[in-house]
mmCIF file of C-alpha atoms in Angstrom:
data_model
loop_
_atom_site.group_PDB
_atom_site.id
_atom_site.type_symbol
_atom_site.label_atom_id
_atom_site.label_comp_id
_atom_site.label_asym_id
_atom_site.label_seq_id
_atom_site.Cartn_x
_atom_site.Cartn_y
_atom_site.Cartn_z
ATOM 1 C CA UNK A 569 76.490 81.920 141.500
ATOM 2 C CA UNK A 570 75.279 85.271 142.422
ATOM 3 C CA UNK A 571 78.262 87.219 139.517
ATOM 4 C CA UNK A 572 77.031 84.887 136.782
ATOM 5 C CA UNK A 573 73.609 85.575 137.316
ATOM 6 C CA UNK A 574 74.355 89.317 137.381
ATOM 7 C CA UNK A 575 76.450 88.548 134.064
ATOM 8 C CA UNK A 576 73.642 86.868 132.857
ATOM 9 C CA UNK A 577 70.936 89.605 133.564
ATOM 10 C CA UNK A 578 73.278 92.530 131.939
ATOM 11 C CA UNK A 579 74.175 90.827 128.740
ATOM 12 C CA UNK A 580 71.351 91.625 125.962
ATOM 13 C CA UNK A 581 70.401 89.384 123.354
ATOM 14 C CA UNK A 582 72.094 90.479 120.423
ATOM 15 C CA UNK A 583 72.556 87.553 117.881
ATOM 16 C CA UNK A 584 69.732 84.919 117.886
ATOM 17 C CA UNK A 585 70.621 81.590 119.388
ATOM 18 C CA UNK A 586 68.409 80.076 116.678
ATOM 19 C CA UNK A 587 67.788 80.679 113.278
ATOM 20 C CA UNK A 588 65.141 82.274 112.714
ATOM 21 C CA UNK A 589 64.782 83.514 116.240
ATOM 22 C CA UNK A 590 65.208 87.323 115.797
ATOM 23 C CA UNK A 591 63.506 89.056 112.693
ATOM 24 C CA UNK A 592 66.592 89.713 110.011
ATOM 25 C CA UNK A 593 64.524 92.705 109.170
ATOM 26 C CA UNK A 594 64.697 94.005 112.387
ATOM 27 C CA UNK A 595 68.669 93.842 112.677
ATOM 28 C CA UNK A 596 68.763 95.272 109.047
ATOM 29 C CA UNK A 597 66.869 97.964 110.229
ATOM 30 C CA UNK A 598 69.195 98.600 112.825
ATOM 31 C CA UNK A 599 72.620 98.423 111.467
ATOM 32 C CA UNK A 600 70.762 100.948 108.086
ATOM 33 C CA UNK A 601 72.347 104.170 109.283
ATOM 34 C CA UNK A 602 75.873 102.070 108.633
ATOM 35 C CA UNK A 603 74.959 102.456 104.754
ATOM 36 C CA UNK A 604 74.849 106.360 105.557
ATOM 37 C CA UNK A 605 78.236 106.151 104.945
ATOM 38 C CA UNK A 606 77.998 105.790 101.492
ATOM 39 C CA UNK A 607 75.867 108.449 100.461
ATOM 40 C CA UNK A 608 77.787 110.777 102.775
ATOM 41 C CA UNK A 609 80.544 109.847 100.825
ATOM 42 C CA UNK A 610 79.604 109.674 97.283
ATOM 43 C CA UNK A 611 80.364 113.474 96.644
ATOM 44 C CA UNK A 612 83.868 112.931 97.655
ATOM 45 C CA UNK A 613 84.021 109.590 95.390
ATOM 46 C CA UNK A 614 82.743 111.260 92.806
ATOM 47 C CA UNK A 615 84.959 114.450 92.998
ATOM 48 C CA UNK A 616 88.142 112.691 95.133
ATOM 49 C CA UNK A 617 90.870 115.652 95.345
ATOM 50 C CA UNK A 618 94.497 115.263 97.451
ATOM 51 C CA UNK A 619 95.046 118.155 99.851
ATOM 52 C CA UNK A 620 97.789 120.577 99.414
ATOM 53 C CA UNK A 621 99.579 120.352 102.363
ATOM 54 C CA UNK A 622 99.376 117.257 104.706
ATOM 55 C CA UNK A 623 98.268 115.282 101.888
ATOM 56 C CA UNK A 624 101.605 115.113 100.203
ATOM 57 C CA UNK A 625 103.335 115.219 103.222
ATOM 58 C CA UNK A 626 101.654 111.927 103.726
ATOM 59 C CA UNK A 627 102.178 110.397 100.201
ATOM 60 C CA UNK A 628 106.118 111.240 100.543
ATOM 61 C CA UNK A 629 106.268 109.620 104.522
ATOM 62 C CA UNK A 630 104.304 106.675 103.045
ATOM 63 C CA UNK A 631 106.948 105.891 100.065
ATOM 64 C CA UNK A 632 109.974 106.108 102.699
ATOM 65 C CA UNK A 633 108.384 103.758 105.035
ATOM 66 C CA UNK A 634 108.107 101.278 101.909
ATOM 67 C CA UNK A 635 110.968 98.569 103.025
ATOM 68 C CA UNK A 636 111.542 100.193 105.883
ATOM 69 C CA UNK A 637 109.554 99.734 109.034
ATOM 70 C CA UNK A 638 111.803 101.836 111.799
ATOM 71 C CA UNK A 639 111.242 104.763 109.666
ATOM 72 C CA UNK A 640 107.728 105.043 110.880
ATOM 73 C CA UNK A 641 109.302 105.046 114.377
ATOM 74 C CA UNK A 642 111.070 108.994 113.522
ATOM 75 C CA UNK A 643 109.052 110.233 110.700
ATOM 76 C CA UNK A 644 107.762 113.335 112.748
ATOM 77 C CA UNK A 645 111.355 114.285 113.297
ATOM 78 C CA UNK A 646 111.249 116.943 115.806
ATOM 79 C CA UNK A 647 108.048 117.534 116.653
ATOM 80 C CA UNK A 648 107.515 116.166 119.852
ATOM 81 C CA UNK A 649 105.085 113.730 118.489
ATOM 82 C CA UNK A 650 105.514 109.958 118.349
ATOM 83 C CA UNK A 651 102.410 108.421 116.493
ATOM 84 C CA UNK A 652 103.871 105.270 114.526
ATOM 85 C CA UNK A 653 100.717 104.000 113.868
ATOM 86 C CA UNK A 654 99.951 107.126 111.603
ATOM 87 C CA UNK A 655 102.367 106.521 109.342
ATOM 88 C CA UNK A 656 101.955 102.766 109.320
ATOM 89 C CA UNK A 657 97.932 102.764 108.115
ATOM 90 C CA UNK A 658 98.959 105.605 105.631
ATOM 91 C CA UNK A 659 101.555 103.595 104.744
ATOM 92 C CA UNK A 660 99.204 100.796 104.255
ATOM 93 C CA UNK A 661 96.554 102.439 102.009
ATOM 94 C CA UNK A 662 98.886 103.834 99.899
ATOM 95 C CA UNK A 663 100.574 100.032 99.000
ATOM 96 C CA UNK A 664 97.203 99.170 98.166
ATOM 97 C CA UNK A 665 95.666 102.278 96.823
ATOM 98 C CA UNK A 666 98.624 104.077 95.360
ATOM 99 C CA UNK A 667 98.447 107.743 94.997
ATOM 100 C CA UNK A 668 95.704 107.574 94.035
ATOM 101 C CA UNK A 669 92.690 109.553 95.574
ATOM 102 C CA UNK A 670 89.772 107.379 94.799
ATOM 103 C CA UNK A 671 91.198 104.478 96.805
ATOM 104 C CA UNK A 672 92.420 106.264 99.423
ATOM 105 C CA UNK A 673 88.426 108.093 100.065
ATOM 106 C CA UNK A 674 87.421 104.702 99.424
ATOM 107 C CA UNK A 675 89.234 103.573 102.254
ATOM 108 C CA UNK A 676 87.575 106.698 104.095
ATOM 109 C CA UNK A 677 84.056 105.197 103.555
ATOM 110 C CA UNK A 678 85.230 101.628 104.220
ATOM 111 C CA UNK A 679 86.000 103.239 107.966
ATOM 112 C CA UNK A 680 83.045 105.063 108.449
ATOM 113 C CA UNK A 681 80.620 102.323 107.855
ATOM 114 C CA UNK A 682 82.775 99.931 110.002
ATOM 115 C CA UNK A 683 82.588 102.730 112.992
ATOM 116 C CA UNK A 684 78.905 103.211 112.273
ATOM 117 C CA UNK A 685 78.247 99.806 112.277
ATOM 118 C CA UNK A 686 80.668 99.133 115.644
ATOM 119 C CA UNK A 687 79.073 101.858 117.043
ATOM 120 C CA UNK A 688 75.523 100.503 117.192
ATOM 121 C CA UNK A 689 76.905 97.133 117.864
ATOM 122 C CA UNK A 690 78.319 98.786 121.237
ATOM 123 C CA UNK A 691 75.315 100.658 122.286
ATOM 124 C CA UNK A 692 72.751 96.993 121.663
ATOM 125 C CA UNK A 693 75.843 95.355 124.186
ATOM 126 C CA UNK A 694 75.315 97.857 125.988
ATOM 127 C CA UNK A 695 71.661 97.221 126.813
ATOM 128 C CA UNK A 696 69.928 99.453 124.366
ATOM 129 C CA UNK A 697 67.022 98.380 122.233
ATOM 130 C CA UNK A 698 67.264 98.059 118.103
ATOM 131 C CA UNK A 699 65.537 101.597 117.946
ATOM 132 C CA UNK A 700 68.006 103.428 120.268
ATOM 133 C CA UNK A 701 70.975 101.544 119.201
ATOM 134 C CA UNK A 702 69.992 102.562 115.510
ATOM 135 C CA UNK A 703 69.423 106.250 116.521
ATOM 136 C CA UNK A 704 73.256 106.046 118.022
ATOM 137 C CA UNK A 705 74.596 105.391 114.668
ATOM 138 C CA UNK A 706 72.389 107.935 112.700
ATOM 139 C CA UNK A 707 73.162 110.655 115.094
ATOM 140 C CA UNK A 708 76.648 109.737 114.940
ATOM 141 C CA UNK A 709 76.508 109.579 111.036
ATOM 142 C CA UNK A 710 74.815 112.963 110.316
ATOM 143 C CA UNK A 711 77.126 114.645 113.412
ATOM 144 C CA UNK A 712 79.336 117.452 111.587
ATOM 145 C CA UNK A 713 82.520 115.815 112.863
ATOM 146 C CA UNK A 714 82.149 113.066 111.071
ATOM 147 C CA UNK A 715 82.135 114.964 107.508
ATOM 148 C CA UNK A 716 85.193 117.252 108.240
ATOM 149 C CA UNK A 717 87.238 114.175 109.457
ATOM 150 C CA UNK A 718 86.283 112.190 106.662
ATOM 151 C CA UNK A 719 85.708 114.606 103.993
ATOM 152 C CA UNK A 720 89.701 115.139 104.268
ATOM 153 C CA UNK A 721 92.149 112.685 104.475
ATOM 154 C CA UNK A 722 95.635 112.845 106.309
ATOM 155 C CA UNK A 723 93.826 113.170 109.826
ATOM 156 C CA UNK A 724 94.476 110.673 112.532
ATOM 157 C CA UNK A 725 90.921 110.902 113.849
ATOM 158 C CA UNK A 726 89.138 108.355 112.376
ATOM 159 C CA UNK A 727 91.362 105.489 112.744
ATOM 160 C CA UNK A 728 91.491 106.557 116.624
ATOM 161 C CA UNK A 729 87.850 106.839 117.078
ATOM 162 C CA UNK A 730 87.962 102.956 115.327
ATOM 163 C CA UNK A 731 90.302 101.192 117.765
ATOM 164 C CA UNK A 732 88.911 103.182 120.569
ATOM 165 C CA UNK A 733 85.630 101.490 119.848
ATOM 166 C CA UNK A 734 87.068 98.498 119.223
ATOM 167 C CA UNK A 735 88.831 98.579 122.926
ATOM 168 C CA UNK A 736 85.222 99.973 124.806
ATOM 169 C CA UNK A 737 83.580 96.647 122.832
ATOM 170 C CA UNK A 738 86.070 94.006 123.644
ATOM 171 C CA UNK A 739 85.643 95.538 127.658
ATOM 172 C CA UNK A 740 81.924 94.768 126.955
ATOM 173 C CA UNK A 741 82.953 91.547 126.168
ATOM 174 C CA UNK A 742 85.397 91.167 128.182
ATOM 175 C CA UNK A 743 82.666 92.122 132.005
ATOM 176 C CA UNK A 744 80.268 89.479 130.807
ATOM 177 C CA UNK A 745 82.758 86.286 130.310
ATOM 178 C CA UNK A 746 83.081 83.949 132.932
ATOM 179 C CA UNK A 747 86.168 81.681 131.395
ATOM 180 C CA UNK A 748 89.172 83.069 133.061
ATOM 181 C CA UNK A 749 91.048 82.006 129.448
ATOM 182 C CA UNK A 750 88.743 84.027 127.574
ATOM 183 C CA UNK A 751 89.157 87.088 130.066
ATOM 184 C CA UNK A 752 93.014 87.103 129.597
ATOM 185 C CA UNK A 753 92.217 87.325 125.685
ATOM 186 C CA UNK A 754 89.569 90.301 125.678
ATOM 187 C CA UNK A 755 92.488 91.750 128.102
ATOM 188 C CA UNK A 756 94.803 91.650 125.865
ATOM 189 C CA UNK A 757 92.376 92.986 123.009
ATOM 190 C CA UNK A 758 91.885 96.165 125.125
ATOM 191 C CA UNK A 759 95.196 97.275 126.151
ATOM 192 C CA UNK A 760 96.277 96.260 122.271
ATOM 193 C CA UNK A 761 93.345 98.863 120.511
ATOM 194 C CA UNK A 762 94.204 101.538 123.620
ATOM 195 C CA UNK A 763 98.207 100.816 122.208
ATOM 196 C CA UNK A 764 97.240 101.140 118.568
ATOM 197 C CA UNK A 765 94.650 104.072 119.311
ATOM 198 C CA UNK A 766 97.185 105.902 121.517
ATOM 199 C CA UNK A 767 100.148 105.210 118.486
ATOM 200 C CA UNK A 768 97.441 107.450 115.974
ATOM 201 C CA UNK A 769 97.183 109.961 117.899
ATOM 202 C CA UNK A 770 97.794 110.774 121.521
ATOM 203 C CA UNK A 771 94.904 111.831 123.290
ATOM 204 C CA UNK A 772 94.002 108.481 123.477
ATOM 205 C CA UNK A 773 95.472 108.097 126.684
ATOM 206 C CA UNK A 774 92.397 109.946 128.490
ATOM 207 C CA UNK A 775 91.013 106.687 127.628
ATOM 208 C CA UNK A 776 93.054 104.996 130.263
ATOM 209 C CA UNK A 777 91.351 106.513 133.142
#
């Protein structure tokens, strides 16, 4: 009685229970720095340039991988490295964007509104208010970081950052459920992002800890 009263007490209200119940200008307000994204973006859309180097190294991985799935599994050769994953989501854009540039910086501003937006989603579980979990995404979104990893493409940073989010907000999730089923589920969630995460690139595993 005493845990689900605890659960009950840490878990913010996030979504309204009720129509109506929570302003929608409110949570608009909040999620806003999510459409930074966009304008960060639009000089690259409007000017979208492949690399030199990694770039076509990428382009080239992605068309051997096409019909063949183990060849994801060796495509660093002998580096050292083992990051599967990589090759796979490159792999992935490039089926749907081509080679072409546009789609794949597209893709780039797809991510970074999706992270934004995760982001403050993480920090209202978390127990902040609309104001603070809002200032979490801006800071985030106007961080230098964020325009060096995004401005170029071929870097396994922002597709780790992603399912390491995703993993810290299914644990959210996962320390305020009672149903043992549900539990198992979230569980599973976490260890699959730290997998994926850890397959991108592998400092992920100081996530483990």
């Amino acid at each position: 009685m005493n845990q689900q009263a605890e659960i009950k007490h840490r878990q913010p209200l996030i979504w309204p229970q009720k129509v109506g119940t929570l302003p929608w200008l409110a949570e608009f307000l909040m999620f806003s720095p999510s459409l930074l994204a966009v304008l960060i973006m639009l000089p690259r859309l409007f000017q979208p340039n492949f690399g030199l180097l990694d770039d076509g190294q990428t382009l080239r991985a992605a068309s051997k991988i096409d019909g063949n799935w183990t060849a994801a599994l060796h495509m660093s050769g002998d580096t050292g490295r083992f990051v599967p994953m990589y090759w796979i989501y490159y792999y992935g854009v490039f089926k749907i964007a081509g080679a072409s540039p546009l789609g794949f910086f597209a893709t780039q501003c797809i991510l970074l509104t999706t992270t934004i937006a995760g982001l403050i989603y993480f920090a209202r579980l978390g127990g902040a208010t609309r104001l603070q979990a809002g200032a979490a995404g801006l800071f985030f979104a106007a961080s230098g970081p964020v325009i060096e990893s995004f401005y170029t493409l071929s870097k396994p940073e922002p597709v780790q950052v992603f399912f390491l989010l995703t993993s810290l907000i299914f644990m959210e999730h996962c320390a305020r459920q009672t149903n043992v089923r549900r539990q198992m589920l979230l569980a599973l969630g976490i260890v699959g992002s730290l997998v994926l995460a850890n397959a991108m690139k592998e400092t992920s595993l100081m996530m483990i800890p």
